[in-house]
């Protein structure tokens, strides 16, 4: 397994670490302690950086693999979905936003399976809109966890409002990226058996 693929696997391994940290308390409740969200934000930032680094190294060293094309977006989806689930638990992310994110991810994953099972077995890599969507999701999540850790108990409403607006922006970009992805690869759907 090459280094970019190891970084992708490391991102997947960091997901349960992130989950443990955000499970310890809930922002805006008596059980909340800022170090929990600060540590979760740091873990999420490290995991997000591996997303940039694995793609950069794979292209630079010509180590792009089918495993990487499949596992990299899967690791991103796992990491961001878990974070949005905890943001929903905190009352920050609307269930509608999460439903749109999940619907897009299932639709794209289904299309990838259809393409992989096609006569020529094509692996569809992420497009630019998908990358923009992922970066915006990661920035929104980073904002929330770091702002929640650093703002203090008196700024819960301000952190929540900005985070909610960012979540709705994520939903919009997610829908656009999913629509573009499906449109650009519609021939696989039309030719599916």
mmCIF file of C-alpha atoms in Angstrom:
data_model
loop_
_atom_site.group_PDB
_atom_site.id
_atom_site.type_symbol
_atom_site.label_atom_id
_atom_site.label_comp_id
_atom_site.label_asym_id
_atom_site.label_seq_id
_atom_site.Cartn_x
_atom_site.Cartn_y
_atom_site.Cartn_z
ATOM 1 C CA UNK A 1 0.000 0.000 0.000
ATOM 2 C CA UNK A 2 1.473 3.356 -1.008
ATOM 3 C CA UNK A 3 1.733 6.439 1.249
ATOM 4 C CA UNK A 4 -1.323 8.291 -0.155
ATOM 5 C CA UNK A 5 -3.488 5.221 0.466
ATOM 6 C CA UNK A 6 -2.056 4.888 3.991
ATOM 7 C CA UNK A 7 -3.059 8.513 4.634
ATOM 8 C CA UNK A 8 -6.579 7.710 3.464
ATOM 9 C CA UNK A 9 -6.733 4.737 5.834
ATOM 10 C CA UNK A 10 -5.398 6.968 8.644
ATOM 11 C CA UNK A 11 -8.287 9.376 7.991
ATOM 12 C CA UNK A 12 -10.745 6.508 8.420
ATOM 13 C CA UNK A 13 -9.017 5.464 11.665
ATOM 14 C CA UNK A 14 -9.314 9.031 13.030
ATOM 15 C CA UNK A 15 -13.121 8.967 12.703
ATOM 16 C CA UNK A 16 -13.733 6.924 15.890
ATOM 17 C CA UNK A 17 -11.252 9.121 17.774
ATOM 18 C CA UNK A 18 -13.235 12.183 16.692
ATOM 19 C CA UNK A 19 -16.476 10.446 17.711
ATOM 20 C CA UNK A 20 -15.233 9.667 21.205
ATOM 21 C CA UNK A 21 -14.198 13.276 21.784
ATOM 22 C CA UNK A 22 -17.508 14.815 20.639
ATOM 23 C CA UNK A 23 -19.480 12.154 22.517
ATOM 24 C CA UNK A 24 -18.038 13.270 25.845
ATOM 25 C CA UNK A 25 -20.213 16.371 26.046
ATOM 26 C CA UNK A 26 -22.730 18.451 24.140
ATOM 27 C CA UNK A 27 -22.215 22.125 23.348
ATOM 28 C CA UNK A 28 -24.535 24.381 25.302
ATOM 29 C CA UNK A 29 -25.261 21.815 28.037
ATOM 30 C CA UNK A 30 -23.877 21.473 31.582
ATOM 31 C CA UNK A 31 -21.799 18.420 30.557
ATOM 32 C CA UNK A 32 -19.914 20.441 27.932
ATOM 33 C CA UNK A 33 -16.232 21.226 28.432
ATOM 34 C CA UNK A 34 -14.406 23.236 25.787
ATOM 35 C CA UNK A 35 -11.359 20.944 25.631
ATOM 36 C CA UNK A 36 -13.551 18.169 24.199
ATOM 37 C CA UNK A 37 -14.540 20.175 21.139
ATOM 38 C CA UNK A 38 -11.089 21.712 20.813
ATOM 39 C CA UNK A 39 -9.523 18.243 20.756
ATOM 40 C CA UNK A 40 -12.220 17.034 18.336
ATOM 41 C CA UNK A 41 -11.520 20.051 16.110
ATOM 42 C CA UNK A 42 -7.800 19.281 16.105
ATOM 43 C CA UNK A 43 -8.442 15.613 15.212
ATOM 44 C CA UNK A 44 -10.838 16.698 12.457
ATOM 45 C CA UNK A 45 -8.274 19.219 11.146
ATOM 46 C CA UNK A 46 -5.556 16.562 11.025
ATOM 47 C CA UNK A 47 -7.901 14.149 9.258
ATOM 48 C CA UNK A 48 -8.922 16.882 6.791
ATOM 49 C CA UNK A 49 -5.281 17.686 6.069
ATOM 50 C CA UNK A 50 -4.685 14.037 5.162
ATOM 51 C CA UNK A 51 -7.377 14.483 2.493
ATOM 52 C CA UNK A 52 -5.364 17.242 0.852
ATOM 53 C CA UNK A 53 -2.037 15.481 1.373
ATOM 54 C CA UNK A 54 -3.021 12.068 0.010
ATOM 55 C CA UNK A 55 -4.403 13.547 -3.217
ATOM 56 C CA UNK A 56 -1.447 15.886 -3.652
ATOM 57 C CA UNK A 57 1.120 13.121 -3.143
ATOM 58 C CA UNK A 58 -0.762 10.637 -5.330
ATOM 59 C CA UNK A 59 -0.771 13.084 -8.255
ATOM 60 C CA UNK A 60 2.782 14.360 -7.665
ATOM 61 C CA UNK A 61 4.341 10.897 -7.411
ATOM 62 C CA UNK A 62 1.992 9.331 -9.975
ATOM 63 C CA UNK A 63 0.562 6.962 -7.355
ATOM 64 C CA UNK A 64 -3.115 7.341 -8.277
ATOM 65 C CA UNK A 65 -4.807 3.964 -7.728
ATOM 66 C CA UNK A 66 -8.310 2.570 -8.079
ATOM 67 C CA UNK A 67 -8.234 1.958 -4.315
ATOM 68 C CA UNK A 68 -7.466 5.645 -3.748
ATOM 69 C CA UNK A 69 -10.194 6.783 -6.155
ATOM 70 C CA UNK A 70 -12.667 4.676 -4.198
ATOM 71 C CA UNK A 71 -11.395 4.949 -0.611
ATOM 72 C CA UNK A 72 -10.557 8.680 -0.588
ATOM 73 C CA UNK A 73 -14.128 9.901 -1.188
ATOM 74 C CA UNK A 74 -15.419 7.174 1.126
ATOM 75 C CA UNK A 75 -13.121 8.403 3.924
ATOM 76 C CA UNK A 76 -14.286 11.985 3.316
ATOM 77 C CA UNK A 77 -17.942 10.976 3.470
ATOM 78 C CA UNK A 78 -17.414 8.973 6.645
ATOM 79 C CA UNK A 79 -15.562 11.800 8.377
ATOM 80 C CA UNK A 80 -17.935 14.598 7.387
ATOM 81 C CA UNK A 81 -21.139 12.613 7.897
ATOM 82 C CA UNK A 82 -20.144 11.690 11.442
ATOM 83 C CA UNK A 83 -19.341 15.331 12.197
ATOM 84 C CA UNK A 84 -22.677 16.525 10.766
ATOM 85 C CA UNK A 85 -24.512 13.866 12.792
ATOM 86 C CA UNK A 86 -23.032 15.280 15.984
ATOM 87 C CA UNK A 87 -23.813 18.814 14.819
ATOM 88 C CA UNK A 88 -27.416 17.667 14.327
ATOM 89 C CA UNK A 89 -27.382 16.228 17.857
ATOM 90 C CA UNK A 90 -26.226 19.653 19.076
ATOM 91 C CA UNK A 91 -29.163 21.329 17.294
ATOM 92 C CA UNK A 92 -26.867 23.053 14.775
ATOM 93 C CA UNK A 93 -27.363 21.040 11.593
ATOM 94 C CA UNK A 94 -30.931 20.635 10.373
ATOM 95 C CA UNK A 95 -32.046 17.071 9.623
ATOM 96 C CA UNK A 96 -32.983 18.391 6.155
ATOM 97 C CA UNK A 97 -29.368 19.397 5.531
ATOM 98 C CA UNK A 98 -28.118 16.002 6.645
ATOM 99 C CA UNK A 99 -30.754 14.247 4.502
ATOM 100 C CA UNK A 100 -29.620 16.221 1.428
ATOM 101 C CA UNK A 101 -25.982 15.365 2.136
ATOM 102 C CA UNK A 102 -26.768 11.676 2.557
ATOM 103 C CA UNK A 103 -29.043 11.564 -0.513
ATOM 104 C CA UNK A 104 -26.265 13.054 -2.641
ATOM 105 C CA UNK A 105 -23.684 10.653 -1.247
ATOM 106 C CA UNK A 106 -25.885 7.587 -1.824
ATOM 107 C CA UNK A 107 -26.744 8.722 -5.351
ATOM 108 C CA UNK A 108 -23.084 9.291 -6.236
ATOM 109 C CA UNK A 109 -22.040 5.991 -4.621
ATOM 110 C CA UNK A 110 -24.752 4.199 -6.597
ATOM 111 C CA UNK A 111 -23.579 5.806 -9.815
ATOM 112 C CA UNK A 112 -20.007 4.775 -9.061
ATOM 113 C CA UNK A 113 -21.150 1.179 -8.563
ATOM 114 C CA UNK A 114 -23.028 1.246 -11.864
ATOM 115 C CA UNK A 115 -19.955 2.658 -13.632
ATOM 116 C CA UNK A 116 -17.656 0.084 -12.034
ATOM 117 C CA UNK A 117 -19.989 -2.710 -13.110
ATOM 118 C CA UNK A 118 -20.270 -1.405 -16.669
ATOM 119 C CA UNK A 119 -18.775 -3.305 -19.605
ATOM 120 C CA UNK A 120 -15.472 -1.388 -19.410
ATOM 121 C CA UNK A 121 -15.550 -1.064 -15.587
ATOM 122 C CA UNK A 122 -14.821 2.654 -15.155
ATOM 123 C CA UNK A 123 -13.825 4.145 -11.790
ATOM 124 C CA UNK A 124 -15.263 7.656 -11.575
ATOM 125 C CA UNK A 125 -13.081 10.064 -9.614
ATOM 126 C CA UNK A 126 -14.414 13.109 -7.782
ATOM 127 C CA UNK A 127 -15.042 16.194 -9.909
ATOM 128 C CA UNK A 128 -14.276 19.819 -9.031
ATOM 129 C CA UNK A 129 -17.768 20.447 -7.598
ATOM 130 C CA UNK A 130 -17.385 17.420 -5.355
ATOM 131 C CA UNK A 131 -14.085 18.782 -4.105
ATOM 132 C CA UNK A 132 -15.622 22.217 -3.466
ATOM 133 C CA UNK A 133 -18.448 20.513 -1.573
ATOM 134 C CA UNK A 134 -15.997 18.533 0.552
ATOM 135 C CA UNK A 135 -13.841 21.582 1.352
ATOM 136 C CA UNK A 136 -16.917 23.642 2.315
ATOM 137 C CA UNK A 137 -18.191 20.813 4.495
ATOM 138 C CA UNK A 138 -14.824 20.510 6.220
ATOM 139 C CA UNK A 139 -14.522 24.270 6.760
ATOM 140 C CA UNK A 140 -18.045 24.419 8.212
ATOM 141 C CA UNK A 141 -17.277 21.579 10.594
ATOM 142 C CA UNK A 142 -13.942 23.103 11.597
ATOM 143 C CA UNK A 143 -15.620 26.463 12.218
ATOM 144 C CA UNK A 144 -18.255 24.885 14.449
ATOM 145 C CA UNK A 145 -15.956 22.774 16.598
ATOM 146 C CA UNK A 146 -13.280 25.442 17.031
ATOM 147 C CA UNK A 147 -15.825 28.238 17.574
ATOM 148 C CA UNK A 148 -17.707 26.101 20.102
ATOM 149 C CA UNK A 149 -14.436 25.396 21.913
ATOM 150 C CA UNK A 150 -13.171 28.982 21.941
ATOM 151 C CA UNK A 151 -16.321 31.110 22.179
ATOM 152 C CA UNK A 152 -17.456 30.154 25.651
ATOM 153 C CA UNK A 153 -20.924 29.589 27.085
ATOM 154 C CA UNK A 154 -22.159 33.152 26.493
ATOM 155 C CA UNK A 155 -21.751 32.940 22.716
ATOM 156 C CA UNK A 156 -23.719 29.733 22.106
ATOM 157 C CA UNK A 157 -26.370 31.568 20.100
ATOM 158 C CA UNK A 158 -23.889 33.392 17.825
ATOM 159 C CA UNK A 159 -21.856 30.231 17.154
ATOM 160 C CA UNK A 160 -25.068 28.333 16.466
ATOM 161 C CA UNK A 161 -26.470 30.927 14.066
ATOM 162 C CA UNK A 162 -23.303 31.199 11.952
ATOM 163 C CA UNK A 163 -22.914 27.412 11.946
ATOM 164 C CA UNK A 164 -26.534 26.908 10.864
ATOM 165 C CA UNK A 165 -26.100 29.355 7.977
ATOM 166 C CA UNK A 166 -22.953 27.535 6.894
ATOM 167 C CA UNK A 167 -24.813 24.203 7.051
ATOM 168 C CA UNK A 168 -27.491 25.510 4.684
ATOM 169 C CA UNK A 169 -24.784 26.771 2.324
ATOM 170 C CA UNK A 170 -23.269 23.283 2.442
ATOM 171 C CA UNK A 171 -26.691 21.844 1.550
ATOM 172 C CA UNK A 172 -26.967 24.112 -1.492
ATOM 173 C CA UNK A 173 -23.468 23.270 -2.769
ATOM 174 C CA UNK A 174 -24.100 19.568 -2.052
ATOM 175 C CA UNK A 175 -27.244 19.564 -4.204
ATOM 176 C CA UNK A 176 -25.471 21.422 -7.026
ATOM 177 C CA UNK A 177 -22.453 19.086 -6.913
ATOM 178 C CA UNK A 178 -24.658 15.985 -6.873
ATOM 179 C CA UNK A 179 -26.740 17.234 -9.783
ATOM 180 C CA UNK A 180 -23.611 18.040 -11.797
ATOM 181 C CA UNK A 181 -22.069 14.657 -11.017
ATOM 182 C CA UNK A 182 -25.197 12.768 -12.057
ATOM 183 C CA UNK A 183 -25.618 14.875 -15.203
ATOM 184 C CA UNK A 184 -21.997 14.476 -16.303
ATOM 185 C CA UNK A 185 -22.187 10.694 -15.898
ATOM 186 C CA UNK A 186 -25.771 10.108 -17.055
ATOM 187 C CA UNK A 187 -24.614 7.735 -19.801
ATOM 188 C CA UNK A 188 -23.884 5.102 -17.119
ATOM 189 C CA UNK A 189 -27.446 5.381 -15.841
ATOM 190 C CA UNK A 190 -28.892 5.262 -19.368
ATOM 191 C CA UNK A 191 -26.799 2.196 -20.270
ATOM 192 C CA UNK A 192 -27.280 0.341 -16.979
ATOM 193 C CA UNK A 193 -28.774 -3.147 -17.239
#
